[in-house]
CSV table of C-alpha atoms in Angstrom, one decimal:
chain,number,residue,atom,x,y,z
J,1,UNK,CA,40.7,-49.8,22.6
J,2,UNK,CA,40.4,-46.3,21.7
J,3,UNK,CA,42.0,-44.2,19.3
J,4,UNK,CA,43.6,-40.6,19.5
J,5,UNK,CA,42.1,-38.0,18.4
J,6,UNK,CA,45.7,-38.0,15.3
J,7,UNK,CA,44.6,-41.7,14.8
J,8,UNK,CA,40.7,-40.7,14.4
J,9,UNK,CA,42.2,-38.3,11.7
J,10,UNK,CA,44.4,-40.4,9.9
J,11,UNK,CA,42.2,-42.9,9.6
J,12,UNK,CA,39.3,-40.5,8.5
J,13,UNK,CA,41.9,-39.2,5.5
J,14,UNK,CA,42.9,-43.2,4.5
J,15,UNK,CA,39.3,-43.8,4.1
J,16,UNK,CA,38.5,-40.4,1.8
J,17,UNK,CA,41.7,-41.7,0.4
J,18,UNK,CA,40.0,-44.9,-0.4
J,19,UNK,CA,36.5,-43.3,-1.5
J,20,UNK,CA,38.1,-41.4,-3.6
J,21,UNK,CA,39.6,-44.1,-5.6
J,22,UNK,CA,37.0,-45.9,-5.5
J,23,UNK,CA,35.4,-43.2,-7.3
J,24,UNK,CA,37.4,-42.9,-9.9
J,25,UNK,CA,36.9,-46.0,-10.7
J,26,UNK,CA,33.0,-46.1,-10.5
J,27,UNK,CA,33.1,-43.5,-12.9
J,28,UNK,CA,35.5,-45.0,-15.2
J,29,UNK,CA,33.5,-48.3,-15.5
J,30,UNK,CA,30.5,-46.2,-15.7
J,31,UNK,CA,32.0,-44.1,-19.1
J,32,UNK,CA,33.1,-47.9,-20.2
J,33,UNK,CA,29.8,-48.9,-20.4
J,34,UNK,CA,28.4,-45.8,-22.2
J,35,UNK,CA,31.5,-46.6,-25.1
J,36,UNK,CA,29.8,-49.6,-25.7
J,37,UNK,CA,26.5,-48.1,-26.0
J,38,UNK,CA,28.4,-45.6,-28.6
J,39,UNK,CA,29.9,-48.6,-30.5
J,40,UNK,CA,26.4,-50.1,-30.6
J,41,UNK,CA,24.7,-46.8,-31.9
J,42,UNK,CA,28.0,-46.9,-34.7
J,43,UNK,CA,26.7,-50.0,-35.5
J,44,UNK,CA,23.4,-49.0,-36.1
J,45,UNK,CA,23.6,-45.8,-37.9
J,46,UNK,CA,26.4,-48.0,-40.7
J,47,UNK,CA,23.3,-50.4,-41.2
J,48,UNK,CA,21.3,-47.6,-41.8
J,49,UNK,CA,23.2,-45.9,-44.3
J,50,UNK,CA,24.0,-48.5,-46.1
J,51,UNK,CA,20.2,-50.0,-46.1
J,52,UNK,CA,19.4,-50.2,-50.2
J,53,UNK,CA,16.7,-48.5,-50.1
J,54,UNK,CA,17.6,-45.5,-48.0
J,55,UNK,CA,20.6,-44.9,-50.6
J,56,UNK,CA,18.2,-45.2,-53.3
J,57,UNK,CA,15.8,-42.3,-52.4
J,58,UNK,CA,17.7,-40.5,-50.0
J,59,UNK,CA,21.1,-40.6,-50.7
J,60,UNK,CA,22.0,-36.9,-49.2
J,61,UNK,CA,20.3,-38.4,-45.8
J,62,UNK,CA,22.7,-41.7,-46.2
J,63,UNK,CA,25.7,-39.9,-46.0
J,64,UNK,CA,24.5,-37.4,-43.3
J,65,UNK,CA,24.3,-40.5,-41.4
J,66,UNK,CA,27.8,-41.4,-42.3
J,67,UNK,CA,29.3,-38.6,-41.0
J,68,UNK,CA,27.6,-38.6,-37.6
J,69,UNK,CA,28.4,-42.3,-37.3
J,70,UNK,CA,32.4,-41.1,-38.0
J,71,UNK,CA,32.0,-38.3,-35.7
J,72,UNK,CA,30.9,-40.6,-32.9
J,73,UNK,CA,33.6,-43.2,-33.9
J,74,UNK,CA,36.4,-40.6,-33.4
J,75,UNK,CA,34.7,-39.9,-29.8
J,76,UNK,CA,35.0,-43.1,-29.0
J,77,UNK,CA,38.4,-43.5,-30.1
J,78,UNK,CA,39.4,-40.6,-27.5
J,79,UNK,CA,37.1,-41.3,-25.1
J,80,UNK,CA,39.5,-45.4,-25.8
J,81,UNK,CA,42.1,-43.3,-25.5
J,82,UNK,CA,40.9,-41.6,-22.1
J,83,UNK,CA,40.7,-44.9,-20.5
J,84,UNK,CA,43.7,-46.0,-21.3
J,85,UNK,CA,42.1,-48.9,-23.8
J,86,UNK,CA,43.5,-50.0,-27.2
J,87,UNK,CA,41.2,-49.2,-29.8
């Protein structure tokens, strides 16, 4: 059966339709999985700063990393909130 050259076009829109949700979905799995390589590097950077002997000897360095692991906690907070997650 053939289709109309309407159908051919309706059915061409549906699918970009379709592509295009599929998309947006790719890409919010993808930015998922890139929060929880941000929690992991949060995780990370608190065991550093709180290793003994970097607090000992370089205390001003210790709380630099604090800050930067805050800053990228409040990123992934919004980036949470972005998806639509509970955080």
């Amino acid at each position: 059966m053939e289709m109309t050259k309407d159908e051919l076009l309706k059915k061409r829109e549906e699918l970009k339709s379709q592509l295009k949700e599929i998309d947006q979905e790719l890409d919010k799995e993808l930015l998922r999985e890139e929060v929880e390589e941000l929690d992991e590097i949060t995780d990370q950077l608190n065991s550093m700063f709180q290793h003994p002997t970097l607090e000992k000897h370089c205390q001003d360095e210790a709380n630099v990393l604090y800050e930067v692991m805050q800053d990228i906690d409040r990123k992934v907070r919004d980036l949470r909130r972005d998806l639509g997650e509970d955080f």
